[in-house]
Each structure stands twice: as structure tokens, then as C-alpha cells.
Amino acid sequence: MKEVTAMGANYSEIQELLQQRADIQARMNLMPYDGNPEIKVSNDARYLYMRKRVAGK
């Protein structure tokens, strides 16, 4: 029975992570910026950058 509870815990954790991903993706789709979002880490802080390529550059 121990394996079943471990599987249940993993399942709920996976479900939680998928929900967080869906929430973040929905919020990013509402952003008024044109381009690809990139998250960069600097000194243990995360920053969101929007990269837009112009004329294939």
C-alpha cells in the first residue's frame, strides 16, 4: 500500500505543476508584447525579457 500512496502524492504534485503551468501560460498569452519571452537568472533573481527578432536578425 505504501507504493499506492507514493503514486497518489506524485499524481497530485504533477497535477499541481500542470495547473501552475497552465496559469502561467494563460497570463503570458495576455501580455501585450510581441516576441518570445525569456527568463534569465542573475544573482538569484529571475527576470523576464521579451526578445523580438526584426528582419531575421
CSV table of N, CA and C in Angstrom, one decimal:
chain,number,residue,atom,x,y,z
A,1,MET,N,0.8,-1.2,0.0
A,1,MET,CA,0.0,0.0,0.0
A,1,MET,C,0.8,1.3,0.0
A,2,LYS,N,2.1,1.2,0.5
A,2,LYS,CA,3.0,2.3,0.5
A,2,LYS,C,3.2,2.9,-0.9
A,3,GLU,N,3.3,2.0,-1.9
A,3,GLU,CA,3.6,2.5,-3.2
A,3,GLU,C,2.4,3.2,-3.8
A,4,VAL,N,1.2,2.8,-3.4
A,4,VAL,CA,0.0,3.5,-3.9
A,4,VAL,C,-0.1,4.9,-3.4
A,5,THR,N,0.2,5.1,-2.1
A,5,THR,CA,0.2,6.5,-1.5
A,5,THR,C,1.3,7.3,-2.2
A,6,ALA,N,2.5,6.7,-2.4
A,6,ALA,CA,3.5,7.5,-3.1
A,6,ALA,C,3.1,7.9,-4.5
A,7,MET,N,2.4,7.0,-5.2
A,7,MET,CA,1.9,7.3,-6.5
A,7,MET,C,0.9,8.4,-6.4
A,8,GLY,N,0.0,8.3,-5.4
A,8,GLY,CA,-1.0,9.4,-5.3
A,8,GLY,C,-0.4,10.7,-5.0
A,9,ALA,N,0.6,10.7,-4.2
A,9,ALA,CA,1.3,12.0,-3.9
A,9,ALA,C,2.0,12.6,-5.2
A,10,ASN,N,2.6,11.7,-5.9
A,10,ASN,CA,3.2,12.1,-7.2
A,10,ASN,C,2.2,12.6,-8.2
A,11,TYR,N,1.1,11.9,-8.2
A,11,TYR,CA,0.0,12.3,-9.1
A,11,TYR,C,-0.5,13.7,-8.8
A,12,SER,N,-0.7,14.0,-7.5
A,12,SER,CA,-1.2,15.3,-7.1
A,12,SER,C,-0.2,16.4,-7.3
A,13,GLU,N,1.1,16.0,-7.1
A,13,GLU,CA,2.1,17.0,-7.4
A,13,GLU,C,2.2,17.3,-8.9
A,14,ILE,N,2.1,16.3,-9.7
A,14,ILE,CA,2.1,16.5,-11.2
A,14,ILE,C,0.9,17.4,-11.6
A,15,GLN,N,-0.3,17.1,-11.0
A,15,GLN,CA,-1.5,17.8,-11.3
A,15,GLN,C,-1.3,19.3,-10.9
A,16,GLU,N,-0.7,19.6,-9.7
A,16,GLU,CA,-0.4,20.9,-9.3
A,16,GLU,C,0.5,21.6,-10.2
A,17,LEU,N,1.6,21.0,-10.7
A,17,LEU,CA,2.5,21.6,-11.6
A,17,LEU,C,1.9,21.9,-12.9
A,18,LEU,N,1.1,21.0,-13.4
A,18,LEU,CA,0.4,21.3,-14.7
A,18,LEU,C,-0.6,22.4,-14.6
A,19,GLN,N,-1.2,22.6,-13.4
A,19,GLN,CA,-2.1,23.7,-13.2
A,19,GLN,C,-1.3,25.0,-13.2
A,20,GLN,N,-0.2,25.0,-12.5
A,20,GLN,CA,0.7,26.2,-12.4
A,20,GLN,C,1.1,26.6,-13.8
A,21,ARG,N,1.5,25.6,-14.6
A,21,ARG,CA,2.0,25.8,-16.0
A,21,ARG,C,0.9,26.4,-16.8
A,22,ALA,N,-0.3,25.9,-16.7
A,22,ALA,CA,-1.5,26.4,-17.5
A,22,ALA,C,-1.8,27.9,-17.1
A,23,ASP,N,-1.7,28.2,-15.8
A,23,ASP,CA,-1.9,29.5,-15.3
A,23,ASP,C,-0.9,30.5,-15.8
A,24,ILE,N,0.4,30.1,-15.8
A,24,ILE,CA,1.4,31.0,-16.3
A,24,ILE,C,1.3,31.2,-17.8
A,25,GLN,N,1.0,30.1,-18.5
A,25,GLN,CA,0.9,30.2,-19.9
A,25,GLN,C,-0.3,31.1,-20.3
A,26,ALA,N,-1.4,31.1,-19.6
A,26,ALA,CA,-2.5,31.9,-19.9
A,26,ALA,C,-2.2,33.4,-19.6
A,27,ARG,N,-1.4,33.6,-18.5
A,27,ARG,CA,-1.0,35.0,-18.2
A,27,ARG,C,-0.1,35.5,-19.3
A,28,MET,N,0.8,34.7,-19.8
A,28,MET,CA,1.8,35.1,-20.8
A,28,MET,C,1.1,35.4,-22.1
A,29,ASN,N,0.0,34.7,-22.4
A,29,ASN,CA,-0.7,34.9,-23.6
A,29,ASN,C,-1.4,36.3,-23.6
A,30,LEU,N,-1.7,36.8,-22.4
A,30,LEU,CA,-2.4,38.1,-22.3
A,30,LEU,C,-1.4,39.2,-22.3
A,31,MET,N,-0.1,39.0,-22.3
A,31,MET,CA,0.9,40.0,-22.3
A,31,MET,C,0.8,40.8,-23.6
A,32,PRO,N,0.8,42.1,-23.6
A,32,PRO,CA,0.7,42.9,-24.8
A,32,PRO,C,2.0,43.1,-25.6
A,33,TYR,N,2.9,42.2,-25.4
A,33,TYR,CA,4.2,42.3,-26.1
A,33,TYR,C,4.3,41.3,-27.2
A,34,ASP,N,5.0,41.7,-28.3
A,34,ASP,CA,5.2,40.8,-29.4
A,34,ASP,C,6.6,40.3,-29.4
A,35,GLY,N,6.8,39.0,-29.3
A,35,GLY,CA,8.1,38.4,-29.2
A,35,GLY,C,8.1,37.2,-28.4
A,36,ASN,N,9.3,36.6,-28.1
A,36,ASN,CA,9.5,35.4,-27.4
A,36,ASN,C,9.9,35.8,-26.0
A,37,PRO,N,9.2,35.3,-25.0
A,37,PRO,CA,9.6,35.5,-23.6
A,37,PRO,C,10.8,34.7,-23.2
A,38,GLU,N,11.7,35.3,-22.5
A,38,GLU,CA,12.9,34.5,-21.9
A,38,GLU,C,13.1,34.9,-20.5
A,39,ILE,N,13.4,33.9,-19.7
A,39,ILE,CA,13.6,34.1,-18.3
A,39,ILE,C,15.1,34.0,-18.0
A,40,LYS,N,15.7,35.0,-17.5
A,40,LYS,CA,17.1,35.0,-17.2
A,40,LYS,C,17.4,35.1,-15.7
A,41,VAL,N,18.4,34.4,-15.2
A,41,VAL,CA,18.7,34.4,-13.8
A,41,VAL,C,20.0,35.2,-13.6
A,42,SER,N,19.9,36.2,-12.7
A,42,SER,CA,21.1,37.0,-12.3
A,42,SER,C,21.1,37.2,-10.8
A,43,ASN,N,22.1,36.8,-10.2
A,43,ASN,CA,22.3,36.9,-8.7
A,43,ASN,C,21.0,36.4,-8.0
A,44,ASP,N,20.6,35.2,-8.3
A,44,ASP,CA,19.5,34.5,-7.7
A,44,ASP,C,18.1,35.2,-7.9
A,45,ALA,N,18.1,36.1,-8.8
A,45,ALA,CA,16.8,36.8,-9.2
A,45,ALA,C,16.5,36.5,-10.6
A,46,ARG,N,15.2,36.3,-10.9
A,46,ARG,CA,14.7,35.9,-12.2
A,46,ARG,C,14.1,37.2,-12.9
A,47,TYR,N,14.5,37.4,-14.1
A,47,TYR,CA,14.0,38.5,-14.9
A,47,TYR,C,13.3,38.0,-16.2
A,48,LEU,N,12.3,38.6,-16.6
A,48,LEU,CA,11.6,38.2,-17.8
A,48,LEU,C,11.9,39.2,-18.9
A,49,TYR,N,12.4,38.7,-20.0
A,49,TYR,CA,12.8,39.6,-21.2
A,49,TYR,C,11.9,39.1,-22.3
A,50,MET,N,11.6,40.1,-23.2
A,50,MET,CA,10.9,39.8,-24.4
A,50,MET,C,11.8,40.0,-25.6
A,51,ARG,N,12.1,38.9,-26.3
A,51,ARG,CA,13.0,39.0,-27.4
A,51,ARG,C,12.2,39.0,-28.7
A,52,LYS,N,12.5,40.1,-29.5
A,52,LYS,CA,11.8,40.2,-30.7
A,52,LYS,C,12.8,40.3,-31.9
A,53,ARG,N,12.7,39.4,-32.8
A,53,ARG,CA,13.6,39.4,-34.0
A,53,ARG,C,13.0,40.2,-35.1
A,54,VAL,N,13.8,41.1,-35.6
A,54,VAL,CA,13.4,42.0,-36.7
A,54,VAL,C,14.2,41.7,-37.9
A,55,ALA,N,13.5,41.4,-39.0
A,55,ALA,CA,14.1,41.1,-40.3
A,55,ALA,C,15.1,40.0,-40.2
A,56,GLY,N,14.8,38.9,-39.5
A,56,GLY,CA,15.6,37.7,-39.4
A,56,GLY,C,16.9,37.9,-38.6
A,57,LYS,N,17.1,39.0,-37.9
A,57,LYS,CA,18.3,39.3,-37.1
A,57,LYS,C,18.2,38.7,-35.7
